[in-house]
Short mmCIF file of C-alpha atoms in Angstrom, two decimals:
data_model
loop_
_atom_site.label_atom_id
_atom_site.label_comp_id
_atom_site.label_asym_id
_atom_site.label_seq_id
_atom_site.Cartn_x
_atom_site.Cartn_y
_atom_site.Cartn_z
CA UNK D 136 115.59 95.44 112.32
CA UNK D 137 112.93 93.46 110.13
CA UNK D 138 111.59 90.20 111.27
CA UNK D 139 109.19 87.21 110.88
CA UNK D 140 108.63 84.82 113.40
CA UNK D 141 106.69 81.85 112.35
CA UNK D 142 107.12 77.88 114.29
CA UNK D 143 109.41 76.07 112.02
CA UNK D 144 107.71 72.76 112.50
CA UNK D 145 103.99 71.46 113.08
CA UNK D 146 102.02 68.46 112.91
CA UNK D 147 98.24 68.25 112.10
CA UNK D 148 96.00 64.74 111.43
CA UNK D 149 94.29 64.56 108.36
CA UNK D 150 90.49 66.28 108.38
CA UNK D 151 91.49 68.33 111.28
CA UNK D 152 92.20 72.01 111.63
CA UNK D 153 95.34 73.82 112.33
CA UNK D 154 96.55 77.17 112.60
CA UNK D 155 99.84 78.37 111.48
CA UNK D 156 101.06 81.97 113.35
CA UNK D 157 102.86 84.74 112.14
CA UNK D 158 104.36 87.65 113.57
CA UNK D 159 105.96 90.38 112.44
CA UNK D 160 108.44 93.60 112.49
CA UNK D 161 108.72 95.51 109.79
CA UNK D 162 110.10 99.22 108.50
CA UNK D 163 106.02 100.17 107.43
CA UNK D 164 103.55 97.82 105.94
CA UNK D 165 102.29 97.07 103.37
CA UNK D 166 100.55 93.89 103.09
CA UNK D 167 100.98 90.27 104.36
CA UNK D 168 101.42 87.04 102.27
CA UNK D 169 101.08 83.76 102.59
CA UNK D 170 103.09 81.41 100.38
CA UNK D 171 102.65 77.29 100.21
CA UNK D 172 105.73 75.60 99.05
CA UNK D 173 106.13 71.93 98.11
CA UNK D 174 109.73 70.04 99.13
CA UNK D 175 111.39 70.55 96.00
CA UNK D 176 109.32 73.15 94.37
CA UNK D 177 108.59 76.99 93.92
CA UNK D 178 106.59 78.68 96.42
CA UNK D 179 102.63 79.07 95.32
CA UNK D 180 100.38 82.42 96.24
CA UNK D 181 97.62 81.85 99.10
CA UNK D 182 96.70 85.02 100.20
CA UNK D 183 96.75 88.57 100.87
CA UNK D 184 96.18 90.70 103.84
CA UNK D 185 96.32 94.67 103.83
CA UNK D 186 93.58 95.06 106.16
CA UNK D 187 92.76 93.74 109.75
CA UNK D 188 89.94 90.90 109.71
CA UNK D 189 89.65 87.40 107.96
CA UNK D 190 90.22 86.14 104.06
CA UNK D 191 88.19 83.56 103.46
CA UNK D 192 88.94 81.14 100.21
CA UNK D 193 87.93 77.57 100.31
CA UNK D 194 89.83 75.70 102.83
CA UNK D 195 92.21 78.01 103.48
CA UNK D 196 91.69 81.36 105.86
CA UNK D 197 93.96 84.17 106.47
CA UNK D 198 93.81 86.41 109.83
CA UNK D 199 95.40 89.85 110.09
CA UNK D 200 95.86 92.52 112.94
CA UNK D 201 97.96 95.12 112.04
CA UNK D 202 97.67 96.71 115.49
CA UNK D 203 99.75 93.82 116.90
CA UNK D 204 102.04 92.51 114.02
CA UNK D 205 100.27 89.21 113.54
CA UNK D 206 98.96 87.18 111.10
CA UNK D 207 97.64 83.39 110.92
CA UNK D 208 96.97 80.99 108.51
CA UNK D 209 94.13 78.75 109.27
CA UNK D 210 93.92 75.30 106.78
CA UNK D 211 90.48 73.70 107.38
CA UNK D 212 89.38 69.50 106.74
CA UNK D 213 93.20 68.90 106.04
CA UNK D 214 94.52 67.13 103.35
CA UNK D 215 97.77 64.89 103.13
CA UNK D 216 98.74 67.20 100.27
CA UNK D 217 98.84 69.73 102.62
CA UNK D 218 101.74 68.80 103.46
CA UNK D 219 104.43 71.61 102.75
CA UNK D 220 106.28 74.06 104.34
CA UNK D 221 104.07 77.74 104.70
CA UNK D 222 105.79 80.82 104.20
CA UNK D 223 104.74 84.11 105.70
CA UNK D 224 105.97 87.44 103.99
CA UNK D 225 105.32 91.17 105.04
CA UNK D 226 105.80 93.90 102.86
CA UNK D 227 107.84 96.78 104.44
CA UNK D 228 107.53 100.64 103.27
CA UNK D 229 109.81 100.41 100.23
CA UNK D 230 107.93 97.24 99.47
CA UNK D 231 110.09 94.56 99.49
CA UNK D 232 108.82 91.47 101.02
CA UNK D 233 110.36 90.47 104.31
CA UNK D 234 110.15 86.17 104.56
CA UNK D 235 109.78 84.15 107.31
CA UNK D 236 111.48 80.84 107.39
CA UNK D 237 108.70 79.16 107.21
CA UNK D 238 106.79 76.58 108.69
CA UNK D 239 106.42 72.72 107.75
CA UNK D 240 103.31 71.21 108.40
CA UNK D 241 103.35 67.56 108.42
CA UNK D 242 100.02 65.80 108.23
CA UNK D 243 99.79 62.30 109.02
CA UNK D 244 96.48 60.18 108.47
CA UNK B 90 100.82 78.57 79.86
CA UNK B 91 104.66 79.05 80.32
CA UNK B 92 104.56 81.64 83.39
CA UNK B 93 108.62 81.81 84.80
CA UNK B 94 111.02 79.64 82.99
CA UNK B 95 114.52 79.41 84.17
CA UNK B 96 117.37 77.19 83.70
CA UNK B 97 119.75 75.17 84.58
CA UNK B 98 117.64 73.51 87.53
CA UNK B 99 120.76 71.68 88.88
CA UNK B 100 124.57 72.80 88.54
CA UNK B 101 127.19 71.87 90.21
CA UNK B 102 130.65 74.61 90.19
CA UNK B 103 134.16 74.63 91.08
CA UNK B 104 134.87 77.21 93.23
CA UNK B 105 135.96 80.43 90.95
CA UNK B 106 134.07 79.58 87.87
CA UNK B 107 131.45 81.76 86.76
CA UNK B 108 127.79 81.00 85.36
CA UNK B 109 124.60 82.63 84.33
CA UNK B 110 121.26 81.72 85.32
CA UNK B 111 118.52 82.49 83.09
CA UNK B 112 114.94 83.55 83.70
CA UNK B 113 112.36 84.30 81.25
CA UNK B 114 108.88 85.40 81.62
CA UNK B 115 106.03 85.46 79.34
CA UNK B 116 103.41 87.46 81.09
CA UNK B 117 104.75 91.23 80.71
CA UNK B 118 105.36 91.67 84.10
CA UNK B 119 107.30 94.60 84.76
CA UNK B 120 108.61 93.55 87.97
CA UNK B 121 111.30 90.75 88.19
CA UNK B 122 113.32 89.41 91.18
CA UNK B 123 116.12 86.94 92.17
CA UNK B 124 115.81 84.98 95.57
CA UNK B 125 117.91 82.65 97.13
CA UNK B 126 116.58 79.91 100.14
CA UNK B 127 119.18 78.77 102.19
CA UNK B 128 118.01 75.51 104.13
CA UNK B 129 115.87 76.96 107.88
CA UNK B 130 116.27 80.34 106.24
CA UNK B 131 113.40 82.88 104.62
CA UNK B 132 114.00 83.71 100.80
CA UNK B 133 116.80 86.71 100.65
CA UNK B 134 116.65 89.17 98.25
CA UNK B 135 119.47 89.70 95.42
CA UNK B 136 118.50 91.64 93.07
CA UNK B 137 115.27 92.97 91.71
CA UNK B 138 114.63 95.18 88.84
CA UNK B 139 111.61 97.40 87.88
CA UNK B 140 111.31 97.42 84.01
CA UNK B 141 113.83 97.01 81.51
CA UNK B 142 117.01 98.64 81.89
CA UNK B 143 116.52 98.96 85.55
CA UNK B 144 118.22 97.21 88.65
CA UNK B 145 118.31 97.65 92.22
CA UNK B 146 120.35 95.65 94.91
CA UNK B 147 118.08 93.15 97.09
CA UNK B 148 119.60 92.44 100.71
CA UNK B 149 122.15 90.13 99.58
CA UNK B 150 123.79 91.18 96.41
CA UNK B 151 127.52 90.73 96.75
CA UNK B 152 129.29 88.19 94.31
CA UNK B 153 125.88 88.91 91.52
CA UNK B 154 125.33 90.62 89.06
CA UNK B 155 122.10 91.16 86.71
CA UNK B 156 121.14 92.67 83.39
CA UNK B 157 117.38 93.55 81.83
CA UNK B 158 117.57 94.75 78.44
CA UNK B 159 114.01 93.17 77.50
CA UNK B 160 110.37 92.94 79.89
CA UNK B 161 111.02 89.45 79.50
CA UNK B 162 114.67 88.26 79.98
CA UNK B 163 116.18 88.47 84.07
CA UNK B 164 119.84 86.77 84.10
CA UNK B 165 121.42 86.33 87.29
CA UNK B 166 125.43 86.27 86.91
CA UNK B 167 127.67 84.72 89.76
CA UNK B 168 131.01 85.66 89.25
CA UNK B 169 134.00 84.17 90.80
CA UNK B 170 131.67 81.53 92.49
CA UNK B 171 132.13 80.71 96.41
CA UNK B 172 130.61 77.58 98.49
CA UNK B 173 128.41 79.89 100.47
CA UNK B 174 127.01 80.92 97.08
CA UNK B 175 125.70 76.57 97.31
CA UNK B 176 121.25 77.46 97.27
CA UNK B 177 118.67 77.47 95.23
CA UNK B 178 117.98 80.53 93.23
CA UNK B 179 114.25 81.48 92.27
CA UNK B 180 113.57 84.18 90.04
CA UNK B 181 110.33 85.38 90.23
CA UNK B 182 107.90 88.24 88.69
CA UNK B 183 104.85 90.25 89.40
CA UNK B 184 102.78 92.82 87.84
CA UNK B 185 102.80 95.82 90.53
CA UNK B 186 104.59 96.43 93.21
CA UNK B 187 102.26 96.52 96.21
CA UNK B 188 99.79 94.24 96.16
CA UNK B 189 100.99 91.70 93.03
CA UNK B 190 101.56 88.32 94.44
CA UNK B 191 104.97 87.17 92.98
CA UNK B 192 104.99 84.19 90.22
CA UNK B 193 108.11 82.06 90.47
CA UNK B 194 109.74 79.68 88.81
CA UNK B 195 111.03 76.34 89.37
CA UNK B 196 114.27 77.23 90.98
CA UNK B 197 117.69 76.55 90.00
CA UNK B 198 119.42 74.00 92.93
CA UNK B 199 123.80 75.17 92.43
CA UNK B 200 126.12 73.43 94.20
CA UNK B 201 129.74 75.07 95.10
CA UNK B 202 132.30 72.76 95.62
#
């Protein structure tokens, strides 16, 4: 079957660095995303991975190997409006995107 | 800058009424979908639909039903409404298939008592 594992909780102190995991099982692939969602709002786009190897944009990074069926997120000098739950989503061959649950981040000061 | 519009945000239904939810888009995507989050779950599927007059089953389609006579009009139907339809519904749209990230909206919260 498909599947994405990602932690369902973590904690981080503001200006720090954490790194959120994702791995995955998929029929194919063809791409990884990363979502950001507020409590009580839509999810927002972050990134994009197709290939293996780092995507860099501002604060945020996004790791892929496709080789092992992982992904991570990595959110740099954090921010107390990082707080949010992070949802990781692999597209399978008939590409439809497969979701994680997500994970929340909770950043305290 | 409208992006995905869709209403009602909150409803709350007695079990066996019916209700539509609407979703609208404004930037000619072709590609529309309808999502449901379930609390410690990942977003499921429903339906999803190509272009106008097309509509494919998601993962989780049973007690839905959807329509797409325009580019930008994606109603989501529940018929014959259930508590375990109770979650909030996103309908969301992108431009291509593979690599388009998906543009949602603000999500509709229904309640199924």
């Amino acid at each position: 079957g498909q599947n994405i594992d990602q932690p369902t909780e973590m904690t981080a102190t503001e200006g720090a660095i954490v790194q959120i995991n994702c791995t995955y099982q998929t029929s194919g692939f063809n791409g990884l995303f990363w979502y950001q969602q507020h409590a009580g709002e839509a999810p927002t786009f972050l990134s994009y991975n197709v290939l293996d190897g780092l995507e860099e944009k501002g604060r945020f990074s996004s790791f892929l190997s496709r080789s092992k069926g992982y992904s991570y997120l990595l959110l740099k000098e954090l921010q107390m409006k990082d707080s949010a739950s992070y949802l990781c989503a692999a597209k399978d061959s008939n590409y439809q995107l497969i979701w994680g649950a997500g994970t929340k981040l909770i950043i305290k000061p | 800058n409208a992006g995905v519009t869709q209403t009602p945000k909150f409803r709350i239904l007695k079990i066996g009424q019916s209700m539509t939810l609407q979703c609208a888009q404004d930037m000619n995507h072709n590609y529309m979908y309808w999502y449901r989050q379930d609390p410690g779950m990942g977003l499921k599927l429903i339906y999803y639909s190509v272009g106008a007059g097309i509509t494919d089953k998601g993962e989780v389609p049973n007690g839905y039903n959807v329509s797409r006579s325009t580019t930008e009009d994606f109603p989501l139907r529940l018929e014959l409404a259930a508590p375990s339809q109770t979650s909030v519904y996103f309908c969301a749209s992108s431009y291509s298939s593979d690599t388009g990230e998906l543009f949602f909206g603000e999500g509709s919260r229904l309640t199924v008592l």
